[in-house]
Amino acid sequence: MNVKSTGRRTAKLLAILVAGFILIMSPRPARAADAARHTPGELLARMLDGPLDGVDEVVFATRVSGRDHWYVSFGYYSCDYGPGPERGFGQYPDGETLRGYGDGGRLCRLNLRTGELKRLIDDPDGGVRDPQMHYDGKKILFSYRKGGTPTYHLYEINIDGSELTQLTHGPDDDIEPTYLPDGGIMFGSSRCRRFVNCWYSRVATLYRCDADGNNLRMVSSNNDHDNTPWVLHDGRVLYMRWEYVDRSQVHFHHLWTVNPDGTGQMTWYGNEFGGTAMLDAKPIPDSNKVVVSFSPGHGRPEHMGHVTIVDPSAGPDIRPVTKKISKGNQMFRDPYAITEECFLVANQQGISVMDGDGNTELVYALETDERHMECHEPRPLRARPREPVIGSQADLSKETGELVLADIYNGRNMEGIERGEIKKLLVLEQLPEPVHFSGGMEPLSIGGTFTMARVLGTVPVEPDGSAYMELPALRSLFLVALDKDDLSVKRMQSFVTIQPGERTSCAGCHEQRSRTAPVGAGLTALKHPPHKVSPISDVPSVIDFPRDIQPILDKHCLECHNPDRREGSVDLSGDHTPKYTNSYWTIVKRGLVADGRNQPYSNRAARTIGSSASRLVQLIDGSHYGAKPTELERKTVRLWTDTSATYPGTYAALGCGMYPVALPYETMVTRCGSCHDGKSKGDRVAVRFDVNSLQSRCNLSRPEKSLVLRAPLMKEEGGLGLCGNGVLKNTTDPLYQAILSSIRVSAKRLATEKRFDMPGFRPNKHYVREMKRFGILPADLQPDDPIDVYQTDERYWRSFWYTGQSNESLQPGGEDHRLPARISDSAHLPK
């Protein structure tokens, strides 16, 4: 035997064994093939000996992450063009739109101590999301889109992967489920059949069902998303609500609570603060605090944000009660609190543990060839306490609920309002959109509202400031305080939803939520039954500017304010511009109406928006020269301003009827740009030379009357001579002819393709497709069949009206399970 050779081999073998031992003992995140050599890292090991003691495994989902806004991770886009659909994942099964989801999904169990991974669901063509453990720790509730199908539905599965059971069905998506202590399930669903008011994608609002998927019904009537519901320790459900009534579309997505039956919807934290999307909020054990992802700005894809603790004890409007846990600019999603010092989180790298100082350690990462997917929603695999059951306060046999307002004068930013000044409340309804085609509000408004509003009527306010009213259930209602002249004093800038049979109350108008109503001798309003809403029957419930307002302007204003006379440089003719009319553009851009605009402000001061602040309402009060509108005409204009002063009265106007003019900009800049720079020119300021201002000065109804032509044309040639000696000496000028020719091209398109207010108008194919999909238009509607767009919209909105049903009638699987009520009798529609 060669002793030296044997010694060298022994030494080499020992070196290999030592190296292998070091490799095995080095902390590293678990991977699918790593279980045999997994060792928890320092932070995880400390957690397993502390807060995670007794937690061996976590359950989580993997799927292809969305690459659009935080809310686009299911469903489809409204069309196949624009910046939203460009982020899609290929063709949706309808062959006309693009998917908001990618293919590939798993439901997994990970042993934190051994690194062992078990795949309960592995569907390379499907999607898995939103797992939650049952109270008994023996089964998992989650949302699953089976491969080859387009929609997510709710499923349960045992923790060993057996007995996969589908709970919900139908053509719409069900996501983000949470078990309720009463045995039911609350979740987000696109069964609400509406689109984001400022994007191309479907909305999910809150629904609930029984444990087996039966008795499914709508809980929230929001126009936009309600997301990530989760039960608090006291039995209420915490969720994120996104809304923008009279305020910015990208600033207000904050935390609200609701009882499991849908009653008691109330702001919980942050509704006064813009600029953060508060997502994935969950209670921290043994605490009244919650952990939440503060997703910056309008929110990041897949809820990525700063892990933050919110303490509600100081009230819903106190900024210092939040504590950011994650460090620096690091962002995560789906935080789950084990304690206030231990969290499970996810991001693009995988699943991590995080301590109360923001230190993190990656505990699981996907293999390289799996990274078209990402990890989501880690939860401990264990039993958990059942929260207390809150008894139902809803009565599903009723069509209405009751609202008590204790004192309308009790509130913030109410300075200058005298007691007795407010006489009634105008009740309005925010109307959902069946389709949308951009990130803007055009052509509904110019920089203002994104939705239309319906006038329901009024209810009286008592001299002591109290009001007691009966309101339709499951409608997004908002209130406007009116004075003796029916002018707006204060606007709600939010909405309220009441469940069937619910009786709820508020202490005042934008009152401090941490205060109760003053105790007095009793509310006058409660000395009689609730007032039903008194309808306003002589004005259309949804006001259309060309149909309802323009005739008033033609009758009383056009003589002085037309393209030829233009008194005060104002043109109130109804001639079409590329997007609007001369009159609508002028009224908005000259500040003749005051609305909330698309601005990040809440709770505006009294009489600063609405009819009392709108100069147009003042100009038609009989004091402006010979303009003497009738009382009905004044009421119509007043209500139009208080319903946010929209241009169309139909959502069929969206995505069509707009025909930009291809003006010869380069030549126009050469000839006109030196003056039109927005700077002072002696005693005047020249209009800034920009695309929007020029487009608005193109008249598609009468191209020769376009201001862009007549302003620089000399008076003796039929122009207005507004540009000194005249940039355009006569109508034979090549620039004049080039501008006129470009306007005529768009005018011809308008005459051929139409706008919503023109005879023969037909909405675009995407509006028609969705109205067919939602059962509003006949499935066999032919391309040349006429469509009454006002009646079609009305049928769509009425399909959501709750008509009073028992629980037993709300069964999934049939036609009616997708909506709380459906109208099929044309006798109920306006003639």
CSV table of C-alpha atoms in Angstrom, one decimal, residues 68-69 71-72 77-79 81-85 87 195-201 224 242 244 247-251 298 433 435-451 579-580 598 654-655 658:
chain,number,residue,atom,x,y,z
A,68,ASP,CA,-50.4,47.4,-15.9
A,69,HIS,CA,-52.0,49.3,-13.0
A,71,TYR,CA,-55.9,46.6,-10.4
A,72,VAL,CA,-55.3,45.0,-13.9
A,77,TYR,CA,-59.3,45.3,-22.0
A,78,SER,CA,-62.2,47.2,-23.6
A,79,CYS,CA,-60.4,47.5,-27.0
A,81,TYR,CA,-55.5,49.9,-28.9
A,82,GLY,CA,-54.0,52.4,-26.5
A,83,PRO,CA,-51.4,52.3,-23.7
A,84,GLY,CA,-53.5,49.9,-21.5
A,85,PRO,CA,-54.0,47.1,-24.0
A,87,ARG,CA,-49.5,45.9,-21.7
A,195,PHE,CA,-65.3,49.5,-16.4
A,196,VAL,CA,-62.7,51.7,-14.6
A,197,ASN,CA,-63.9,55.3,-15.2
A,198,CYS,CA,-60.4,56.3,-16.4
A,199,TRP,CA,-58.9,53.1,-17.9
A,200,TYR,CA,-59.6,50.2,-20.3
A,201,SER,CA,-60.2,47.4,-17.8
A,224,ASP,CA,-64.5,51.8,-9.3
A,242,TRP,CA,-61.1,53.8,-4.8
A,244,TYR,CA,-63.3,60.1,-7.2
A,247,ARG,CA,-61.9,65.1,-7.1
A,248,SER,CA,-58.8,63.5,-8.6
A,249,GLN,CA,-59.0,60.1,-10.1
A,250,VAL,CA,-55.5,59.0,-9.0
A,251,HIS,CA,-55.3,60.2,-5.4
A,298,HIS,CA,-51.7,55.9,-7.9
A,433,GLU,CA,-69.7,53.0,-17.1
A,435,VAL,CA,-67.0,50.6,-21.2
A,436,HIS,CA,-64.0,53.1,-21.3
A,437,PHE,CA,-61.3,53.8,-23.8
A,438,SER,CA,-58.6,56.0,-22.2
A,439,GLY,CA,-57.0,57.4,-19.1
A,440,GLY,CA,-59.0,60.6,-19.4
A,441,MET,CA,-62.5,61.8,-19.0
A,442,GLU,CA,-63.1,63.0,-22.6
A,443,PRO,CA,-65.6,63.6,-24.0
A,444,LEU,CA,-67.7,63.5,-20.7
A,445,SER,CA,-66.1,66.7,-19.5
A,446,ILE,CA,-63.1,68.9,-20.1
A,447,GLY,CA,-60.8,68.3,-17.1
A,448,GLY,CA,-63.7,67.6,-14.8
A,449,THR,CA,-65.9,64.6,-13.9
A,450,PHE,CA,-65.3,61.1,-15.2
A,451,THR,CA,-68.9,60.0,-14.7
A,579,LYS,CA,-64.6,66.8,-29.5
A,580,TYR,CA,-67.3,69.1,-28.1
A,598,ASN,CA,-59.8,66.5,-11.5
A,654,LEU,CA,-67.1,57.3,-25.2
A,655,GLY,CA,-64.5,56.4,-27.6
A,658,MET,CA,-64.2,62.8,-31.9
